[in-house]
């Protein structure tokens, strides 16, 4: 039987504040929508008139998670951070406080069933509870079930025991996950990641006074922290990524890499190989690579945006699935940043321009003599060639608010209200509360850093 195998990783037990599970009526609606698609393949016309479930037909990958999140999403349930990975449902339950790992839990109609969760985001399969019987058995409805390939597998029922730890059709129930009503979201968890001058990578999670955890001991030429994902590029060109809590296992993604980017909310990993080719995977560290283009020097991921800077300095951006068409943005680009519907480009001459409105917005010139910049929400942070770090908040026409001198890099995190500056001498300082907050010294001997949240 074909089962979903791609996963994202567990992010640790972080209970949602105020998350409200779906109502009984909504759960019935989930059951009915799922059942209306019995027997359909991933490329059939679904009961709502679309093609298949999410983008599984085009991607031709295992689609049990795509089916389950399609059902939840079309019944107005909160589906943030769910992606094509079966393990993303386990992570969703951890993050929103709706995971049930106790054998005493009696499942409810509409719950997700996560099978064979191995940790670090790996799960074999996910299905939805269709019925709960008086004798303790359940009926599940599964996407990507039966068949010989993902393309001829279908939506099918399975019946069996119905408690955590029990086995249905050779797969062990690791957890039930209840859906959360739309509009109920958990509080963000903040992270700071640093690569030290000794090429080791450390991360802290929580407040500015929390302790650092050594994530990778050395031999790293680039690191990135995005949401609950951490990536390190080694001196040998190997990319390792982990997703979930800070103690998860590293997974070797591929070799021959010269640049990479992470996007945790979509479970995306993007790479530029040493030969200039770009590939992106979706579904966390266990996803499948989709080739994008060649002749590139930089890749940038943000939400469902994907950006590339070619070797001749042309910036290309697409939005949506990994097969969308590229749009040419700008030439003479040294660095590209994307945040929500904002796209920013630092030209080779040091001028900075930013657009609102996504792919087809209008560029607004910001400033000149820039050596580093960052975008997040309605924040723009820049470091000038003379070392002055400054920030603006609001529209693209807002005024600059000077922050610190002797700076070489800046990071902004609008959701957390954080601004971080790395000084010329390798000292890292971060403030909360926006541009007028108070600085808190973090550490020294830093080569690069990131601010993020999830």
Coordinates of C-alpha atoms in Angstrom, one line a residue:
X1 CA 0.0 0.0 0.0
X2 CA 1.3 3.4 -0.9
X3 CA 1.8 5.6 2.2
X4 CA 2.9 9.1 2.8
X5 CA 6.6 9.2 3.8
X6 CA 7.8 12.8 3.5
X7 CA 7.8 14.6 6.8
X8 CA 8.6 17.8 8.6
X9 CA 9.9 17.8 12.1
X10 CA 8.6 18.1 15.5
X11 CA 9.0 21.6 17.0
X12 CA 8.8 20.7 20.7
X13 CA 5.8 20.8 23.0
X14 CA 4.5 24.4 22.8
X15 CA 0.8 24.6 23.8
X16 CA -1.4 27.1 22.1
X17 CA -3.0 29.8 24.2
X18 CA -6.6 30.1 23.4
X19 CA -6.6 27.5 20.6
X20 CA -10.2 26.2 20.2
X21 CA -10.7 22.7 18.7
X22 CA -13.2 22.4 15.9
X23 CA -16.9 22.1 16.8
X24 CA -18.9 18.9 16.4
X25 CA -20.7 20.4 13.3
X26 CA -17.3 21.2 11.7
X27 CA -16.0 17.7 12.4
X28 CA -19.1 16.3 10.6
X29 CA -18.4 18.5 7.7
X30 CA -14.8 17.3 7.6
X31 CA -16.0 13.7 7.5
X32 CA -18.5 14.4 4.7
X33 CA -16.1 16.3 2.5
X34 CA -13.5 13.5 2.9
X35 CA -16.1 10.8 2.1
X36 CA -17.3 12.7 -1.0
X37 CA -13.9 12.0 -2.6
X38 CA -13.8 8.3 -2.0
X39 CA -12.2 6.4 -4.9
X40 CA -10.6 9.6 -6.4
X41 CA -7.0 9.7 -7.5
X42 CA -4.7 12.7 -7.0
X43 CA -5.4 14.0 -10.6
X44 CA -9.2 13.4 -10.6
X45 CA -11.7 16.3 -10.3
X46 CA -12.4 16.6 -6.6
X47 CA -15.9 17.1 -5.1
X48 CA -15.4 20.9 -5.0
X49 CA -14.6 21.0 -8.7
X50 CA -10.8 21.4 -8.6
X51 CA -8.1 19.1 -9.7
X52 CA -6.9 16.7 -7.1
X53 CA -5.8 17.8 -3.6
X54 CA -3.4 20.7 -3.1
X55 CA -0.6 20.5 -5.7
X56 CA -0.1 16.7 -5.5
X57 CA -1.1 16.0 -9.1
X58 CA 1.5 18.3 -10.5
X59 CA 4.2 17.3 -8.0
X60 CA 3.4 13.6 -8.3
X61 CA 4.4 12.9 -4.8
X62 CA 2.9 10.9 -2.0
X63 CA -0.3 12.8 -1.1
X64 CA -1.9 11.5 2.1
X65 CA -1.0 14.8 3.9
X66 CA -2.1 16.9 0.9
X67 CA -5.5 15.2 1.1
X68 CA -5.9 15.7 4.9
X69 CA -4.9 19.4 4.8
X70 CA -7.1 20.0 1.7
X71 CA -10.1 18.7 3.7
X72 CA -9.3 20.7 6.8
X73 CA -8.6 23.8 4.9
X74 CA -11.8 23.6 2.9
X75 CA -13.8 23.4 6.1
X76 CA -12.4 26.7 7.4
X77 CA -9.9 25.1 9.9
X78 CA -6.6 26.5 10.8
X79 CA -3.9 24.9 8.7
X80 CA -0.9 27.1 9.2
X81 CA 2.4 25.2 8.9
X82 CA 0.8 22.1 7.5
X83 CA 2.6 21.0 4.3
X84 CA 3.0 17.9 2.1
X85 CA 4.7 16.0 4.9
X86 CA 2.7 13.6 7.0
X87 CA 4.8 14.6 10.0
X88 CA 3.7 18.2 9.7
X89 CA 0.4 17.1 11.4
X90 CA 2.3 15.9 14.4
X91 CA 4.1 19.2 14.6
X92 CA 0.8 21.1 14.2
X93 CA -0.6 19.2 17.2
X94 CA 2.5 20.0 19.3
X95 CA 2.4 23.7 18.4
X96 CA -1.3 24.1 18.9
X97 CA -1.8 21.9 22.0
X98 CA -4.1 19.5 20.2
X99 CA -1.9 16.4 20.0
X100 CA -3.1 13.3 21.8
X101 CA -0.4 10.7 22.5
X102 CA -2.0 8.9 25.5
X103 CA -3.6 5.5 24.9
X104 CA -6.6 6.6 26.9
X105 CA -7.6 9.2 24.4
X106 CA -10.8 8.4 22.5
X107 CA -10.5 9.8 19.0
X108 CA -13.1 12.1 17.5
X109 CA -14.4 12.3 13.9
X110 CA -12.2 14.7 11.9
X111 CA -9.0 14.1 13.9
X112 CA -5.9 13.4 12.0
X113 CA -4.2 10.0 12.7
X114 CA -0.4 10.1 12.5
X115 CA 1.1 6.7 11.9
X116 CA 4.7 5.6 12.7
X117 CA 6.1 8.9 13.8
X118 CA 9.8 8.3 14.3
X119 CA 10.8 11.7 15.6
X120 CA 12.5 14.6 13.7
X121 CA 9.4 15.0 11.6
X122 CA 9.4 11.5 10.0
X123 CA 6.0 9.8 9.8
X124 CA 4.9 7.0 7.4
X125 CA 1.3 8.2 6.9
X126 CA -1.6 10.4 8.0
X127 CA -5.3 9.8 7.7
X128 CA -8.5 11.3 9.1
X129 CA -11.0 9.7 11.5
X130 CA -14.3 8.9 9.7
X131 CA -16.1 7.0 12.4
X132 CA -15.6 5.9 16.0
X133 CA -17.3 2.7 17.0
X134 CA -18.6 1.5 20.4
X135 CA -16.2 -1.4 20.5
X136 CA -13.2 0.9 20.3
X137 CA -12.4 0.5 16.6
X138 CA -12.3 3.3 14.2
X139 CA -12.8 3.8 10.5
X140 CA -10.2 6.0 8.9
X141 CA -10.3 7.7 5.5
X142 CA -6.9 7.9 3.7
X143 CA -5.5 9.8 0.8
X144 CA -2.9 8.0 -1.3
X145 CA -4.1 4.5 -0.3
X146 CA -3.7 1.3 -2.4
X147 CA -2.5 1.3 -5.9
X148 CA 1.0 0.7 -7.2
X149 CA 2.1 4.4 -7.4
X150 CA 1.1 7.8 -6.1
X151 CA -0.7 8.4 -9.4
X152 CA -3.1 5.5 -9.2
X153 CA -3.6 5.3 -5.4
X154 CA -6.9 6.6 -4.2
X155 CA -9.0 7.9 -1.3
X156 CA -10.0 4.8 0.6
X157 CA -11.4 3.6 4.0
X158 CA -9.4 1.5 6.5
X159 CA -10.9 0.0 9.6
X160 CA -9.2 -1.3 12.8
X161 CA -8.3 -0.7 16.4
X162 CA -8.5 2.9 17.5
X163 CA -6.1 3.8 20.2
X164 CA -2.5 5.3 20.3
X165 CA 0.0 2.4 20.2
X166 CA -2.3 0.0 18.4
X167 CA -1.6 -1.2 14.8
X168 CA -3.9 -0.8 11.8
X169 CA -2.8 -2.6 8.6
X170 CA 0.8 -2.9 9.8
X171 CA 1.1 0.8 10.9
X172 CA 1.2 2.0 14.5
X173 CA -0.9 4.9 15.6
X174 CA 1.6 7.4 17.1
X175 CA -0.9 10.2 17.8
X176 CA -4.3 11.7 17.1
X177 CA -4.3 15.4 16.3
X178 CA -7.4 17.5 16.6
X179 CA -8.0 20.4 14.1
X180 CA -8.2 24.0 15.4
X181 CA -10.9 26.4 14.5
X182 CA -9.9 29.2 12.0
X183 CA -8.6 32.3 13.7
X184 CA -7.0 30.6 16.7
X185 CA -3.2 30.8 16.6
X186 CA -0.5 30.2 19.1
X187 CA 2.0 32.7 20.4
X188 CA 5.2 33.0 18.3
X189 CA 8.4 31.4 19.6
X190 CA 11.5 33.4 18.8
X191 CA 15.0 32.1 17.9
X192 CA 18.4 33.6 17.4
X193 CA 21.0 31.7 15.4
X194 CA 24.7 32.5 15.2
X195 CA 27.7 31.1 13.4
X196 CA 30.8 32.0 15.4
X197 CA 34.3 32.8 14.0
X198 CA 35.3 29.2 15.0
X199 CA 32.7 28.0 12.4
X200 CA 30.4 26.5 15.1
X201 CA 26.7 27.1 15.1
X202 CA 24.7 28.0 18.2
X203 CA 21.0 28.7 18.7
X204 CA 18.9 30.1 21.5
X205 CA 15.1 29.9 21.8
X206 CA 12.9 32.1 23.9
X207 CA 13.8 35.4 25.5
X208 CA 17.0 37.4 25.0
X209 CA 18.5 36.0 28.3
X210 CA 18.0 32.3 27.5
X211 CA 21.1 30.1 27.0
X212 CA 22.8 29.1 23.8
X213 CA 22.7 25.5 22.6
X214 CA 25.6 24.2 20.5
X215 CA 24.0 22.9 17.3
X216 CA 27.0 22.1 15.1
X217 CA 30.5 22.1 16.4
X218 CA 32.5 23.4 13.4
X219 CA 33.4 23.2 9.8
X220 CA 30.5 25.5 8.8
X221 CA 30.8 28.2 6.1
X222 CA 27.2 29.3 6.2
X223 CA 24.3 28.7 8.6
X224 CA 20.6 29.8 8.5
X225 CA 17.8 29.6 11.1
X226 CA 14.3 30.1 9.8
X227 CA 11.3 29.3 12.1
X228 CA 11.9 25.8 13.4
X229 CA 14.4 24.9 10.7
X230 CA 18.2 25.1 11.0
X231 CA 20.6 24.5 8.1
X232 CA 24.4 24.4 7.9
X233 CA 26.6 24.3 4.9
X234 CA 30.0 22.6 5.5
X235 CA 33.4 23.4 4.1
X236 CA 33.0 20.3 1.9
X237 CA 29.8 21.6 0.3
X238 CA 27.4 19.3 2.2
X239 CA 24.1 20.7 3.4
X240 CA 22.6 19.5 6.6
X241 CA 19.1 20.5 7.8
X242 CA 17.1 19.8 10.9
X243 CA 13.5 20.8 11.7
X244 CA 11.7 20.8 15.1
X245 CA 13.1 21.2 18.5
X246 CA 16.8 22.2 19.1
X247 CA 17.7 18.6 19.9
X248 CA 16.5 17.0 16.7
X249 CA 18.7 15.0 14.3
X250 CA 20.6 16.5 11.4
X251 CA 19.7 15.2 7.9
X252 CA 22.2 15.3 5.0
X253 CA 20.3 17.0 2.1
X254 CA 22.9 16.9 -0.7
X255 CA 26.4 17.7 -1.6
X256 CA 27.9 20.2 -4.1
X257 CA 26.1 23.2 -2.6
X258 CA 27.4 26.8 -2.6
X259 CA 24.3 28.6 -1.3
X260 CA 21.0 27.6 0.4
X261 CA 17.8 29.0 1.9
X262 CA 15.1 27.7 4.3
X263 CA 11.4 28.4 4.6
X264 CA 9.9 26.6 7.6
X265 CA 6.3 27.5 7.2
X266 CA 6.1 25.8 3.8
X267 CA 8.7 23.2 4.7
X268 CA 10.9 24.3 1.8
X269 CA 14.7 23.9 1.3
X270 CA 16.4 25.7 -1.6
X271 CA 19.9 25.2 -2.9
X272 CA 22.3 26.6 -5.4
X273 CA 24.8 23.9 -6.5
X274 CA 28.4 24.7 -7.3
X275 CA 27.5 24.3 -11.0
X276 CA 24.9 27.1 -10.6
X277 CA 21.8 25.0 -10.8
X278 CA 18.9 25.7 -8.4
X279 CA 16.6 23.1 -6.8
X280 CA 13.9 23.4 -4.2
X281 CA 12.1 20.8 -2.1
X282 CA 8.9 21.1 -0.2
X283 CA 7.8 18.8 2.7
X284 CA 10.7 19.4 5.0
X285 CA 14.1 17.7 5.1
X286 CA 12.5 14.5 3.6
X287 CA 11.0 16.3 0.6
X288 CA 11.8 15.7 -3.1
X289 CA 14.0 18.1 -5.1
X290 CA 12.3 20.0 -8.0
X291 CA 14.8 21.6 -10.4
X292 CA 14.3 25.3 -11.0
X293 CA 17.0 27.0 -13.2
X294 CA 20.7 27.3 -13.8
X295 CA 23.4 30.0 -13.9
X296 CA 22.5 31.2 -10.4
X297 CA 24.5 32.6 -7.4
X298 CA 21.7 33.1 -4.8
X299 CA 18.4 31.6 -3.8
X300 CA 15.9 33.2 -1.5
X301 CA 12.7 31.6 0.0
X302 CA 9.9 33.4 1.9
X303 CA 6.4 32.0 2.3
X304 CA 5.3 30.8 -1.2
X305 CA 7.8 33.2 -2.9
X306 CA 11.0 31.8 -4.5
X307 CA 13.7 34.2 -5.7
X308 CA 16.9 33.6 -7.6
X309 CA 19.8 36.0 -8.5
X310 CA 21.6 34.9 -11.6
X311 CA 25.4 35.2 -12.1
X312 CA 24.8 38.2 -14.3
X313 CA 22.9 40.0 -11.4
X314 CA 19.4 39.5 -12.7
X315 CA 16.8 38.8 -10.0
X316 CA 13.9 36.4 -10.8
X317 CA 11.0 35.7 -8.5
X318 CA 8.0 33.4 -8.6
X319 CA 5.0 32.9 -6.3
X320 CA 3.0 29.8 -5.7
X321 CA 3.9 26.2 -6.4
X322 CA 7.4 25.2 -7.5
X323 CA 6.4 25.0 -11.1
X324 CA 5.1 28.6 -11.5
X325 CA 6.6 30.9 -14.1
X326 CA 9.5 33.2 -13.3
X327 CA 9.1 36.9 -13.5
X328 CA 12.1 39.1 -14.1
X329 CA 12.4 41.8 -11.4
X330 CA 15.6 43.8 -11.7
X331 CA 19.2 43.8 -13.0
X332 CA 22.6 44.5 -11.3
X333 CA 21.4 42.9 -8.1
X334 CA 24.0 42.0 -5.4
X335 CA 21.5 40.7 -2.8
X336 CA 17.8 39.8 -2.9
X337 CA 15.4 39.7 0.1
X338 CA 11.7 38.8 0.3
X339 CA 9.3 39.2 3.2
X340 CA 5.5 38.6 2.8
X341 CA 4.6 40.7 -0.3
X342 CA 7.7 42.9 -0.1
X343 CA 10.7 42.3 -2.4
X344 CA 13.9 44.2 -1.8
X345 CA 17.0 44.4 -4.0
X346 CA 20.5 45.8 -3.1
X347 CA 22.2 46.7 -6.4
X348 CA 25.8 46.3 -7.0
X349 CA 26.3 50.1 -6.8
X350 CA 25.0 50.0 -3.1
X351 CA 21.5 51.5 -3.9
X352 CA 18.5 49.8 -2.2
X353 CA 15.1 49.6 -3.8
X354 CA 12.0 47.9 -2.3
X355 CA 8.5 47.1 -3.7
X356 CA 5.2 46.3 -2.0
X357 CA 2.5 44.3 -3.7
X358 CA 4.5 41.2 -4.7
X359 CA 5.7 40.4 -8.2
X360 CA 4.1 43.3 -10.0
X361 CA 4.4 46.1 -7.4
X362 CA 6.3 49.3 -8.1
X363 CA 9.8 49.8 -7.0
X364 CA 10.4 52.6 -4.4
X365 CA 14.0 53.8 -4.1
X366 CA 15.1 53.7 -0.4
X367 CA 18.7 54.9 0.1
X368 CA 22.3 54.6 -1.2
X369 CA 25.7 53.4 0.1
X370 CA 24.2 50.3 1.6
X371 CA 26.3 47.2 2.4
X372 CA 23.7 45.0 4.1
X373 CA 19.9 45.0 4.5
X374 CA 17.0 42.9 5.8
X375 CA 13.2 42.8 5.4
X376 CA 10.6 41.5 7.8
X377 CA 6.9 42.5 7.8
X378 CA 6.9 46.3 7.6
X379 CA 10.5 46.6 8.9
X380 CA 13.4 47.5 6.7
X381 CA 16.9 47.4 8.3
X382 CA 20.1 48.7 6.6
X383 CA 23.8 49.1 7.3
X384 CA 25.5 51.8 5.4
X385 CA 29.1 51.6 4.2
X386 CA 30.1 53.9 7.0
X387 CA 28.8 51.4 9.6
X388 CA 25.6 53.1 10.6
X389 CA 22.7 50.7 11.2
X390 CA 19.3 52.2 10.7
X391 CA 15.7 51.0 10.5
X392 CA 12.3 52.1 9.2
X393 CA 8.9 50.8 10.2
X394 CA 5.7 51.2 8.3
X395 CA 5.3 52.3 4.7
X396 CA 8.1 52.4 2.2
X397 CA 8.1 56.2 2.6
X398 CA 8.6 56.2 6.4
X399 CA 11.6 57.9 8.0
X400 CA 14.8 56.1 9.0
X401 CA 15.5 55.6 12.8
X402 CA 19.2 55.4 13.5
X403 CA 20.2 52.4 15.7
X404 CA 24.0 51.8 16.1
X405 CA 27.4 52.6 14.6
X406 CA 30.3 50.4 13.7
X407 CA 27.9 47.8 12.3
X408 CA 28.5 45.2 9.6
X409 CA 25.2 43.3 9.5
X410 CA 21.6 43.8 10.6
X411 CA 18.5 41.5 11.0
X412 CA 14.9 42.5 11.7
X413 CA 12.0 40.4 13.0
X414 CA 8.8 42.5 12.8
X415 CA 6.5 39.8 14.4
X416 CA 8.7 39.7 17.5
X417 CA 9.6 43.4 17.4
X418 CA 13.3 42.5 17.4
X419 CA 16.3 44.2 15.8
X420 CA 19.8 42.7 15.9
X421 CA 23.1 44.3 14.9
X422 CA 26.4 42.6 14.5
X423 CA 29.3 45.1 15.0
X424 CA 32.6 45.2 13.2
X425 CA 34.3 43.6 16.2
X426 CA 32.0 40.6 16.1
X427 CA 29.7 41.5 19.0
X428 CA 26.0 40.8 18.6
X429 CA 23.4 42.9 20.3
X430 CA 19.6 42.5 20.0
X431 CA 16.7 44.7 21.2
X432 CA 13.0 44.0 21.6
X433 CA 10.1 46.5 21.4
X434 CA 10.9 47.8 18.0
X435 CA 13.2 50.7 16.9
X436 CA 13.1 52.3 20.4
X437 CA 13.7 49.3 22.5
X438 CA 16.8 48.7 24.7
X439 CA 19.8 46.7 23.5
X440 CA 20.7 43.5 25.2
X441 CA 24.2 42.2 24.5
X442 CA 24.1 38.6 23.3
X443 CA 27.6 37.2 22.6
X444 CA 30.9 37.9 20.8
X445 CA 33.1 36.4 18.2
X446 CA 30.1 36.1 15.7
X447 CA 30.6 35.8 12.0
X448 CA 26.8 35.8 11.0
X449 CA 23.4 35.6 12.7
X450 CA 19.7 35.4 12.1
X451 CA 16.5 36.4 13.9
X452 CA 13.4 34.4 13.4
X453 CA 10.2 33.0 14.9
X454 CA 7.7 30.3 14.4

